[in-house]
Short mmCIF file of C-alpha atoms and ligand atoms in Angstrom, two decimals:
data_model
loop_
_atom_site.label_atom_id
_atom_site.label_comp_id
_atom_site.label_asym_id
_atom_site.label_seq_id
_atom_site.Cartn_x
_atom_site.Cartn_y
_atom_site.Cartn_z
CA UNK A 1 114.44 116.75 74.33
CA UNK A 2 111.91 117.52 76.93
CA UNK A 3 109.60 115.65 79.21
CA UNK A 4 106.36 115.30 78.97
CA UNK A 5 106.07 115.16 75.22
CA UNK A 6 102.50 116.79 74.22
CA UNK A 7 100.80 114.36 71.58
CA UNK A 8 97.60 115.68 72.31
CA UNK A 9 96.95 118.03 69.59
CA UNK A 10 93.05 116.67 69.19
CA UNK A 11 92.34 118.15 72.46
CA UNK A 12 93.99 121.29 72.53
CA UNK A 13 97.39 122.68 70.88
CA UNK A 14 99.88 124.64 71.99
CA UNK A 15 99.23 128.82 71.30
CA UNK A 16 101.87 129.77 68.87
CA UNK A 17 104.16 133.01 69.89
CA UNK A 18 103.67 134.56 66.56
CA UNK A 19 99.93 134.51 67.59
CA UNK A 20 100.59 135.95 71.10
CA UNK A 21 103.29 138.40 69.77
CA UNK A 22 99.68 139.66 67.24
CA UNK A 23 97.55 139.75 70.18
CA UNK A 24 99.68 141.52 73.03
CA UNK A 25 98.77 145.06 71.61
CA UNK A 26 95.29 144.39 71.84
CA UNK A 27 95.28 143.69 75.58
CA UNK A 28 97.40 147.08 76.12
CA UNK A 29 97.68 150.19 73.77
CA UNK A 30 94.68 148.71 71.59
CA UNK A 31 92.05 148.39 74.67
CA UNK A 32 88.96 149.83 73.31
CA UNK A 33 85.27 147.92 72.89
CA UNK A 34 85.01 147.33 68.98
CA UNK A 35 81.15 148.72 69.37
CA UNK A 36 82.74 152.25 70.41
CA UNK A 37 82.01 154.32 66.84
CA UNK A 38 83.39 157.77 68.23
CA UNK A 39 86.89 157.39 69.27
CA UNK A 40 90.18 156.01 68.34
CA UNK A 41 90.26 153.23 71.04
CA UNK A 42 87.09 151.97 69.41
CA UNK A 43 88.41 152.36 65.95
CA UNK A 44 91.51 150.38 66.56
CA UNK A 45 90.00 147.59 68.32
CA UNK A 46 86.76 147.47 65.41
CA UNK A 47 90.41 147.28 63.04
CA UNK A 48 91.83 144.50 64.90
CA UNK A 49 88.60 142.59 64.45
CA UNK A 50 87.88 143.16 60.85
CA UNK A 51 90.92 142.27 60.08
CA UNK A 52 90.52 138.78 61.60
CA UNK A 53 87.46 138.13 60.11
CA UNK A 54 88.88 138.19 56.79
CA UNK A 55 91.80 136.29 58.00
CA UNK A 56 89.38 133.54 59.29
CA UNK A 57 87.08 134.18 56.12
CA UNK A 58 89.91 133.68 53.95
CA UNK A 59 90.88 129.98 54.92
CA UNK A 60 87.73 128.87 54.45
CA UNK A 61 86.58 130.35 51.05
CA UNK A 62 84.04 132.82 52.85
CA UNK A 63 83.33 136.23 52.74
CA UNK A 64 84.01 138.57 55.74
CA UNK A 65 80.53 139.14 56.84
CA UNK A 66 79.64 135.41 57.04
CA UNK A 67 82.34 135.19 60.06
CA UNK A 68 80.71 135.51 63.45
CA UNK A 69 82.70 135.36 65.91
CA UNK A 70 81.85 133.00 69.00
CA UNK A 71 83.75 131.91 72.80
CA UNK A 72 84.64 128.53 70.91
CA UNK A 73 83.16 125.80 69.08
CA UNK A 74 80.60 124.77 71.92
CA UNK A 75 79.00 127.91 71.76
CA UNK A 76 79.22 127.94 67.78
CA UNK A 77 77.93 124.35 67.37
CA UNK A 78 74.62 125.50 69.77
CA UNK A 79 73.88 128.34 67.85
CA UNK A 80 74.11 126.81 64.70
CA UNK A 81 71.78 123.58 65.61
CA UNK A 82 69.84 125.81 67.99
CA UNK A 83 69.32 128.62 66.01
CA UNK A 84 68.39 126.61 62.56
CA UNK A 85 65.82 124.52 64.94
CA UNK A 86 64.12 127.41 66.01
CA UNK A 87 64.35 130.05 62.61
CA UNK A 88 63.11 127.04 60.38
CA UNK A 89 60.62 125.69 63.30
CA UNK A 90 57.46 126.11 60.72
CA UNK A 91 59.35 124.37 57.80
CA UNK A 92 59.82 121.08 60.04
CA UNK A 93 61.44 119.58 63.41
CA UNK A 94 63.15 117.03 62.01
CA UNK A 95 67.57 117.22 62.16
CA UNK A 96 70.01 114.43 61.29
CA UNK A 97 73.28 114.16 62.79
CA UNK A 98 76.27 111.11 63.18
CA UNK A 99 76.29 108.71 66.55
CA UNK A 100 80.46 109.94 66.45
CA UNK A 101 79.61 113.35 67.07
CA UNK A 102 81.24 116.07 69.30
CA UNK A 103 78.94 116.11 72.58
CA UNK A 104 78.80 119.86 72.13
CA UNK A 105 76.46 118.57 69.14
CA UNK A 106 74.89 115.33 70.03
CA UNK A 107 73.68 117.03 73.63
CA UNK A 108 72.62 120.03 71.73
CA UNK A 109 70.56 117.45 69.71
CA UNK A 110 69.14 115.73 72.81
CA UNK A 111 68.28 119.20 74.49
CA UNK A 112 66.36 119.93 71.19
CA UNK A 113 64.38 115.70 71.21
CA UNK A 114 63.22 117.23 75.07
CA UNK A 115 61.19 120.25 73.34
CA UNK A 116 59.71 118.11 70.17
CA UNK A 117 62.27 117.50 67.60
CA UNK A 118 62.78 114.73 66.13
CA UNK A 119 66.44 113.31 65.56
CA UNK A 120 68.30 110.89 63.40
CA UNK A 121 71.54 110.17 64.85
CA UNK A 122 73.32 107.72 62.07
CA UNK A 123 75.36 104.99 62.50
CA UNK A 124 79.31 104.88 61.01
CA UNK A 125 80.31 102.06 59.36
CA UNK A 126 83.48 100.23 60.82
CA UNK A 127 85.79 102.91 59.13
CA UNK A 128 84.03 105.52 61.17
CA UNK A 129 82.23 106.86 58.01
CA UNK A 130 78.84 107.46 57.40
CA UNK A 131 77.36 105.50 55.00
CA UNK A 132 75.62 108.31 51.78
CA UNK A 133 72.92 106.07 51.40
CA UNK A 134 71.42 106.18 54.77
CA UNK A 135 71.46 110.03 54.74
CA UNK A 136 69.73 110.36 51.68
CA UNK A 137 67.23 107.49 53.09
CA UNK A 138 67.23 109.32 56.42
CA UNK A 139 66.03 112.95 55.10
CA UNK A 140 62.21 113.73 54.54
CA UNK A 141 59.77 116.88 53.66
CA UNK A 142 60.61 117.50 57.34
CA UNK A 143 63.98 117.66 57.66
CA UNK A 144 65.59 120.90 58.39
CA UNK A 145 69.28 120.75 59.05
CA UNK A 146 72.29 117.88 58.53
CA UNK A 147 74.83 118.39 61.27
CA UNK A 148 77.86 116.05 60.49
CA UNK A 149 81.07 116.37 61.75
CA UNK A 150 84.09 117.37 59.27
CA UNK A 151 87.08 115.50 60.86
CA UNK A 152 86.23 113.07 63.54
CA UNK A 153 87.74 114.88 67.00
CA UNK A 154 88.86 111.35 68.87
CA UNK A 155 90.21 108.73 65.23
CA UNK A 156 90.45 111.89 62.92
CA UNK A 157 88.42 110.38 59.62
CA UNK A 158 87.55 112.67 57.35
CA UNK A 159 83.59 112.53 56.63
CA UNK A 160 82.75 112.87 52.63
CA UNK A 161 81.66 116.68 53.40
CA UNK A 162 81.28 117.62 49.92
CA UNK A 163 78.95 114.63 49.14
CA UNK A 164 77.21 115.51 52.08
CA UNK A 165 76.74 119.26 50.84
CA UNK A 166 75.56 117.80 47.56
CA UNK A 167 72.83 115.47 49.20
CA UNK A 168 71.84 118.34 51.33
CA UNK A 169 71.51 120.92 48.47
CA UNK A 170 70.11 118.90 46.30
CA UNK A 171 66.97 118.42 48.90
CA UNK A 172 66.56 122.12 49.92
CA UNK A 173 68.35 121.14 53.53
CA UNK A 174 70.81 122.98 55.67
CA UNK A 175 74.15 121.62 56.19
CA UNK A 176 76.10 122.04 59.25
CA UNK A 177 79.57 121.07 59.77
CA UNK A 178 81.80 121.12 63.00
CA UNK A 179 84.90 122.00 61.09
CA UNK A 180 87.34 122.40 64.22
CA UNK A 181 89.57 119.34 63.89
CA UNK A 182 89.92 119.90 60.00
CA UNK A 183 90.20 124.09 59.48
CA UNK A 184 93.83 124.89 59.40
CA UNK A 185 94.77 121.45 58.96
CA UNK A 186 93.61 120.00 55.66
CA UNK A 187 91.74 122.39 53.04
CA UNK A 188 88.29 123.16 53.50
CA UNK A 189 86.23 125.47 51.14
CA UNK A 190 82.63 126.25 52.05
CA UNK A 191 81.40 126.70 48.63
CA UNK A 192 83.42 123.45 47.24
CA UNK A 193 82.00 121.24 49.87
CA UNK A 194 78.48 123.00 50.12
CA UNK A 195 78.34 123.83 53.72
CA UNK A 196 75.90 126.37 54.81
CA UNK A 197 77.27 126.85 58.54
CA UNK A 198 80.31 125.80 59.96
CA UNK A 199 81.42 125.42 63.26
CA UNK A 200 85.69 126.81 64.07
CA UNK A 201 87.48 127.47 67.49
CA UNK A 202 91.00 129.06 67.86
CA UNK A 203 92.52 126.97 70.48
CA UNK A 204 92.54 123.70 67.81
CA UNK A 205 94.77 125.40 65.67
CA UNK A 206 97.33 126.68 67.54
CA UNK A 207 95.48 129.93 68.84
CA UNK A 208 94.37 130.52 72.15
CA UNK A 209 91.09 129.01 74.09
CA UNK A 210 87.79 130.54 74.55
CA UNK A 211 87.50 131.90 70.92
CA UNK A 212 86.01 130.72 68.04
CA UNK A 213 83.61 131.90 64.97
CA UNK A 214 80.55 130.02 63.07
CA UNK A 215 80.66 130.85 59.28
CA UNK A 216 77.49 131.72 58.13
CA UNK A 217 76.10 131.50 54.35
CA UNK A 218 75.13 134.56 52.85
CA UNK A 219 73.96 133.64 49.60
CA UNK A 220 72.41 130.64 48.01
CA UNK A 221 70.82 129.73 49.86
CA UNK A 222 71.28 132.89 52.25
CA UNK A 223 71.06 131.04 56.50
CA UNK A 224 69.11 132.77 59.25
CA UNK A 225 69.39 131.93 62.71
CA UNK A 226 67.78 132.58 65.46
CA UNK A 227 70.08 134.27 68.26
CA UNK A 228 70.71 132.30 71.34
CA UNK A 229 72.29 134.99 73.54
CA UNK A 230 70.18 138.14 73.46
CA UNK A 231 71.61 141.60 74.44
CA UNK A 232 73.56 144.66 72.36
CA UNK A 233 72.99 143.25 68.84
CA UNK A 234 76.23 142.12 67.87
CA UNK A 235 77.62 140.55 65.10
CA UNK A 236 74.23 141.36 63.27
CA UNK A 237 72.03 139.99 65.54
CA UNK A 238 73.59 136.51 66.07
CA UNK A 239 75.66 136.97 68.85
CA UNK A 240 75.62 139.65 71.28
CA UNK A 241 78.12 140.50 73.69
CA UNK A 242 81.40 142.53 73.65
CA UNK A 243 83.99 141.35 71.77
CA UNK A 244 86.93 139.33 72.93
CA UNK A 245 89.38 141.40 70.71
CA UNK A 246 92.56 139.76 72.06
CA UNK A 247 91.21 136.55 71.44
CA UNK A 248 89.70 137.50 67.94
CA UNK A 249 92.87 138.99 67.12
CA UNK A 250 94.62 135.69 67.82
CA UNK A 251 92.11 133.41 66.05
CA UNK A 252 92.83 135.44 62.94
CA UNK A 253 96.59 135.09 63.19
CA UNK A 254 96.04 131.66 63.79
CA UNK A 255 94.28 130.81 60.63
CA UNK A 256 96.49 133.23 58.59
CA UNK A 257 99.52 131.06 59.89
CA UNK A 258 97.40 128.14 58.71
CA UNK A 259 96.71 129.15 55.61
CA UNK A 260 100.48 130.23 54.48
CA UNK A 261 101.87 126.79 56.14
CA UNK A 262 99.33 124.17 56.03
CA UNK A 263 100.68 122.62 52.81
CA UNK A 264 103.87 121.90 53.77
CA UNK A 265 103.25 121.70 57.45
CA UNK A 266 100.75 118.63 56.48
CA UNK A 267 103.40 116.97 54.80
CA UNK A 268 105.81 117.33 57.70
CA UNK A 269 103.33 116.17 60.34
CA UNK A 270 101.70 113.15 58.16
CA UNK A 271 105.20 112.04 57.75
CA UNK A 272 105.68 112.28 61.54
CA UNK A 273 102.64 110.01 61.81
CA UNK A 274 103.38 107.33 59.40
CA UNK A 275 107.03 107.20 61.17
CA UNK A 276 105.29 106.61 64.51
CA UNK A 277 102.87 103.75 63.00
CA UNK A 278 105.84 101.70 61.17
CA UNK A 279 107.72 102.00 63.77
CA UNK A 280 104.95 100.79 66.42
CA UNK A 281 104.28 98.33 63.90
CA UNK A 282 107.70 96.89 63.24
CA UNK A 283 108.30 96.38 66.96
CA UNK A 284 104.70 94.82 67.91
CA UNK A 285 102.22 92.17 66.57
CA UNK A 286 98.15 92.98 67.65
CA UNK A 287 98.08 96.59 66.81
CA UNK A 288 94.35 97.69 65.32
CA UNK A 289 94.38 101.01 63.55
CA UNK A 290 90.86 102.68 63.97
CA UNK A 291 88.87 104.57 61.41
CA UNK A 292 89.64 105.29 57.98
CA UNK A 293 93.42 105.20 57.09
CA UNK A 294 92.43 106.84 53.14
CA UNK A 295 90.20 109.19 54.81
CA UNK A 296 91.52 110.72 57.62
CA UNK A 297 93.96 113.70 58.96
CA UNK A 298 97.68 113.93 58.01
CA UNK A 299 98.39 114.08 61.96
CA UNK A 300 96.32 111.75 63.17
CA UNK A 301 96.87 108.16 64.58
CA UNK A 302 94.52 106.09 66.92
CA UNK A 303 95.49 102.30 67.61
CA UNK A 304 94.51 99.79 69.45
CA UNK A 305 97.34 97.94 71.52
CA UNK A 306 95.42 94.58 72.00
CA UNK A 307 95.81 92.48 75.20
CA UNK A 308 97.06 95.19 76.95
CA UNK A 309 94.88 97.22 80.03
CA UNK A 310 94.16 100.78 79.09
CA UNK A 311 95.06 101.91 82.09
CA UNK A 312 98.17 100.30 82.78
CA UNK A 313 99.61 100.78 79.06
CA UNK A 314 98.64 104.70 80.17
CA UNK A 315 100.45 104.40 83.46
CA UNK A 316 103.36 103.07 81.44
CA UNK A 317 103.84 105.78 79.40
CA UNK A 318 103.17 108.31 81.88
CA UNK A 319 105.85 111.15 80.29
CA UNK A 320 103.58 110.91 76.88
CA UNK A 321 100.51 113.37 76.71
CA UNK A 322 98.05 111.81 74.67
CA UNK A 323 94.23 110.12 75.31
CA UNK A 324 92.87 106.81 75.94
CA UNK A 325 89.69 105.35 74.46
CA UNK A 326 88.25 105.34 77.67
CA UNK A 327 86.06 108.55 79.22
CA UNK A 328 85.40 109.25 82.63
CA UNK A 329 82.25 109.39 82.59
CA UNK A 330 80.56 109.67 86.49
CA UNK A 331 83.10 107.18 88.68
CA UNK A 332 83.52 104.66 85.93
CA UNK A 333 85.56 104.46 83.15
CA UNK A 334 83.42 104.03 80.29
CA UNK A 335 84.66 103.03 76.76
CA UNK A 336 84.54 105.79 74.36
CA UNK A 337 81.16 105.61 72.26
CA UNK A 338 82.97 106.94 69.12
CA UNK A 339 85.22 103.54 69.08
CA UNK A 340 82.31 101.43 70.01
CA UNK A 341 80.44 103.38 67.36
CA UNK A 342 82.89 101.78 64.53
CA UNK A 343 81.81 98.52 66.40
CA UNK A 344 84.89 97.89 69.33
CA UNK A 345 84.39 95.64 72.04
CA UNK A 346 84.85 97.18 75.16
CA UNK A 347 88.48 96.01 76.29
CA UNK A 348 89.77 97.03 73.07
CA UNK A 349 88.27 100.01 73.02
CA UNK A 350 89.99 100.64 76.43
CA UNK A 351 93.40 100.09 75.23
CA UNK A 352 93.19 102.45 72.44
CA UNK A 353 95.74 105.79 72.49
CA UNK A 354 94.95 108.73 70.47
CA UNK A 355 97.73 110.36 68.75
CA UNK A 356 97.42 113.55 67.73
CA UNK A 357 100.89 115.13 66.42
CA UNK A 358 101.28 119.01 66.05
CA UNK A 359 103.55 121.88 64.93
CA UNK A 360 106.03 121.62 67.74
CA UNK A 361 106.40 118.05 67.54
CA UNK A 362 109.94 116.37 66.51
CA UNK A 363 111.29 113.11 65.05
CA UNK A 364 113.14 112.38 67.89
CA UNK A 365 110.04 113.17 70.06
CA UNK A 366 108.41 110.62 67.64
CA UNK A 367 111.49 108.12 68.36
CA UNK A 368 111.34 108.06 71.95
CA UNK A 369 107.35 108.07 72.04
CA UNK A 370 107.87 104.41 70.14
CA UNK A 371 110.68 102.96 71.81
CA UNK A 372 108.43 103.85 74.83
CA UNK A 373 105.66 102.18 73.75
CA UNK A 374 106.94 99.25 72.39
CA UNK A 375 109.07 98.62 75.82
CA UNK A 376 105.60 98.92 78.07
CA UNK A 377 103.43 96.86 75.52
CA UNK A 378 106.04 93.98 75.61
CA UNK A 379 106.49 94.01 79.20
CA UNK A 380 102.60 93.98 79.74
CA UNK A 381 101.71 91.48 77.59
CA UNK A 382 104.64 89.25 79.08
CA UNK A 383 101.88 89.10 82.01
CA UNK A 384 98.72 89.00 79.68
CA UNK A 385 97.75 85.25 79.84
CA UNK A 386 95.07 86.57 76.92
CA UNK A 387 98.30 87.33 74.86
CA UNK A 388 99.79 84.37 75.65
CA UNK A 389 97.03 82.05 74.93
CA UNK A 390 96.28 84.76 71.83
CA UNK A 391 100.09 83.41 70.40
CA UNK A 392 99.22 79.70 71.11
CA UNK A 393 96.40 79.50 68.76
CA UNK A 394 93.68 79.76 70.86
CA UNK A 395 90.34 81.17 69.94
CA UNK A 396 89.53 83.75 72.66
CA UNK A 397 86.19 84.33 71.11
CA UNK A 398 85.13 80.90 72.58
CA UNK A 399 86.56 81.11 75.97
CA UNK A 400 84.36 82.22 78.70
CA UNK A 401 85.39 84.12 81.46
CA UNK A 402 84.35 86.77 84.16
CA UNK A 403 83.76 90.01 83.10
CA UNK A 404 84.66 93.13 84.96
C1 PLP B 501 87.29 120.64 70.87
C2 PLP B 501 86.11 120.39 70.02
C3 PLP B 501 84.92 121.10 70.21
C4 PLP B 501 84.72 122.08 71.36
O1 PLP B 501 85.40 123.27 71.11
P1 PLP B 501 85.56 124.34 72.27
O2 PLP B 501 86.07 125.56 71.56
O3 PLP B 501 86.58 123.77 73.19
O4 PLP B 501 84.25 124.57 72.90
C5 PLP B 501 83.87 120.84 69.37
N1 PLP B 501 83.98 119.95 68.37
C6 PLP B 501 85.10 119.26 68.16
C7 PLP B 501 85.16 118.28 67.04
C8 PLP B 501 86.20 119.44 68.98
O5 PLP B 501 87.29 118.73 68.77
#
């Protein structure tokens, strides 16, 4: 086994060679621009593409043309909230979106308030789901697009999408989804769960970064969007810009991968993470387990190791990759807003760790990752006088101290 283990797989995952070995042609022999309609270099390339489209179209239940391919979810989640805001503009300027949202979507949202829309940003409820009720409350004759997050990036729930799609239908409104923490990893089907756009990048599921594609509904109803990058009139209209076949090329394997192994890969990796919890569990008392456990991905884990300093219990484990509830935000380390979304105070927020297991994980990775764990927690708390008092009974919710 070797050191650092990667348990990271939320914020990026590791390119798989059968992806590079489908790429490596297309950065060689296969150079061409995919716009080039005269010659064989432009043929092959214009192949290369098409064929990932379909690849990408395929996992999600699309059609080809609805795939437009992007540099990566940031860009895709901008033109989709962007580009509805300003096509629809006349129909209304109202768009409601989730307070546990990606930045690339809740800035996009705040960038759109500065010119005159109006945004909802709901609240979760303490499983770090939104509450159906609200949404339907929350929509009116001027609402013009619901933007809500498929699989939650940082304590991987798993939002009701197709309930969502339903509302959203039902009341003539679009629905965006940022699908990149669920495509590839649990099924998703755009005409199942009624989602209009949908945000993907390749570098989440195992392909490589600066890639991604935004499906976009054809039919019933059929989505327009206003372009946000203007130039050669690619990917009709949406998105100029030469394509980045390599990259393309690799999304597509990445998703066809996906597609043939995501039912049994699921299995393998959701029994990975319910290893890693009972274990953690049988060797510690104070653990909190955030967001849904029902509703939430098969390889996903985020706990809270009360009484314990974030940064210290990170220090600890030091040969582990994974993230902290805590952001650097400026110089200080803020709590992250998705756990105090679900209602965290702020030390526990900072001694959350974010699991996020992958395809090249192993049980014995697993194994030592626990052991680990357990070892620093115990030690730390041996010099928590929190824990201490904690295990004597007392109620820390009436003792007053400094805060810092
Ligand atoms: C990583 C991530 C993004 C950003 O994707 P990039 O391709 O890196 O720009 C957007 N949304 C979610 C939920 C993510 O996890």
């Amino acid at each position: 086994m070797k050191t650092p283990i990667y348990l990271d797989n939320h914020a990026t995952t590791q390119l798989d060679p059968r992806v590079l070995e489908a790429m490596l042609p297309y950065f060689t022999e296969h150079f061409g621009n995919s716009a080039s309609r005269n010659h064989e270099f432009g043929w092959a390339a214009e192949q290369g593409v098409e064929k990932a489209r379909k690849q990408v179209a395929d996992l999600i239940g699309a059609t080809p043309k609805e795939i437009i391919f992007t540099s990566g979810a940031t860009e895709s989640n901008n033109l989709a909230i962007k580009g509805v805001a300003e096509m629809y503009a006349e129909k209304g300027n109202h768009i409601i979106t989730a307070a546990t949202e990606h930045k690339a979507v809740l800035d996009t949202c705040k960038k759109l308030e500065k010119s005159g829309y109006r945004v909802t940003y709901l609240p979760v409820k303490g499983d770090g789901l939104i509450d159906l009720d609200m949404l339907r409350e929350a929509i009116t004759d001027k609402t013009i697009l619901v933007t809500v997050m498929y699989a939650n990036n940082e304590i991987g729930v798993i939002q009701p999408v197709a309930e969502i799609g339903a509302i959203c239908r039902e009341r003539g409104v679009l629905f965006h989804t940022d699908g990149v923490q669920a495509v590839g990893k649990v099924p998703v089907d755009v005409n199942k769960d009624k989602i209009d756009i949908m945000s993907i990048t390749a570098h989440k599921l195992y392909g490589p970064k600066g890639v991604g594609a935004l499906y976009v509904r054809r039919k019933n109803p059929r989505v327009q969007l206003t372009a946000q990058m203007d130039g050669g009139g690619h990917e009709r209209g949406m998105r100029s810009g030469t394509m980045n076949v390599p990259g393309i090329v690799g999304l597509g394997e990445a998703c066809a991968i996906c597609q043939r192994e995501m039912a049994e890969e699921s299995k393998k990796l959701q029994g990975m993470r319910d290893r890693l919890r009972t274990r953690l569990e049988a060797g510690l008392d104070e653990l909190y387990l955030n967001g849904s456990w029902e509703h939430r991905l098969p390889h996903s884990l985020n706990i809270s190791f009360a009484y314990v300093e974030g940064e210290s219990l990170l220090m600890g484990i030091n040969d582990v990759a994974v993230s902290s509830g805590s952001a650097c935000t400026s110089a200080t380390l803020e709590p992250s807003y998705v756990l105090k979304a679900l209602g965290l105070g702020d030390d526990i927020a900072h001694s959350s760790i974010r699991f996020g297991i992958g395809r090249f994980n192993t049980n014995e990775e697993i194994d030592y990752v626990a052991d680990k764990l357990i070892n620093v927690v115990t030690k730390l708390r041996e010099l928590s006088p929190l824990y201490e008092m904690a295990k004597e009974g007392i109620d820390l919710s009436k003792v007053s101290w400094v805060n810092h």
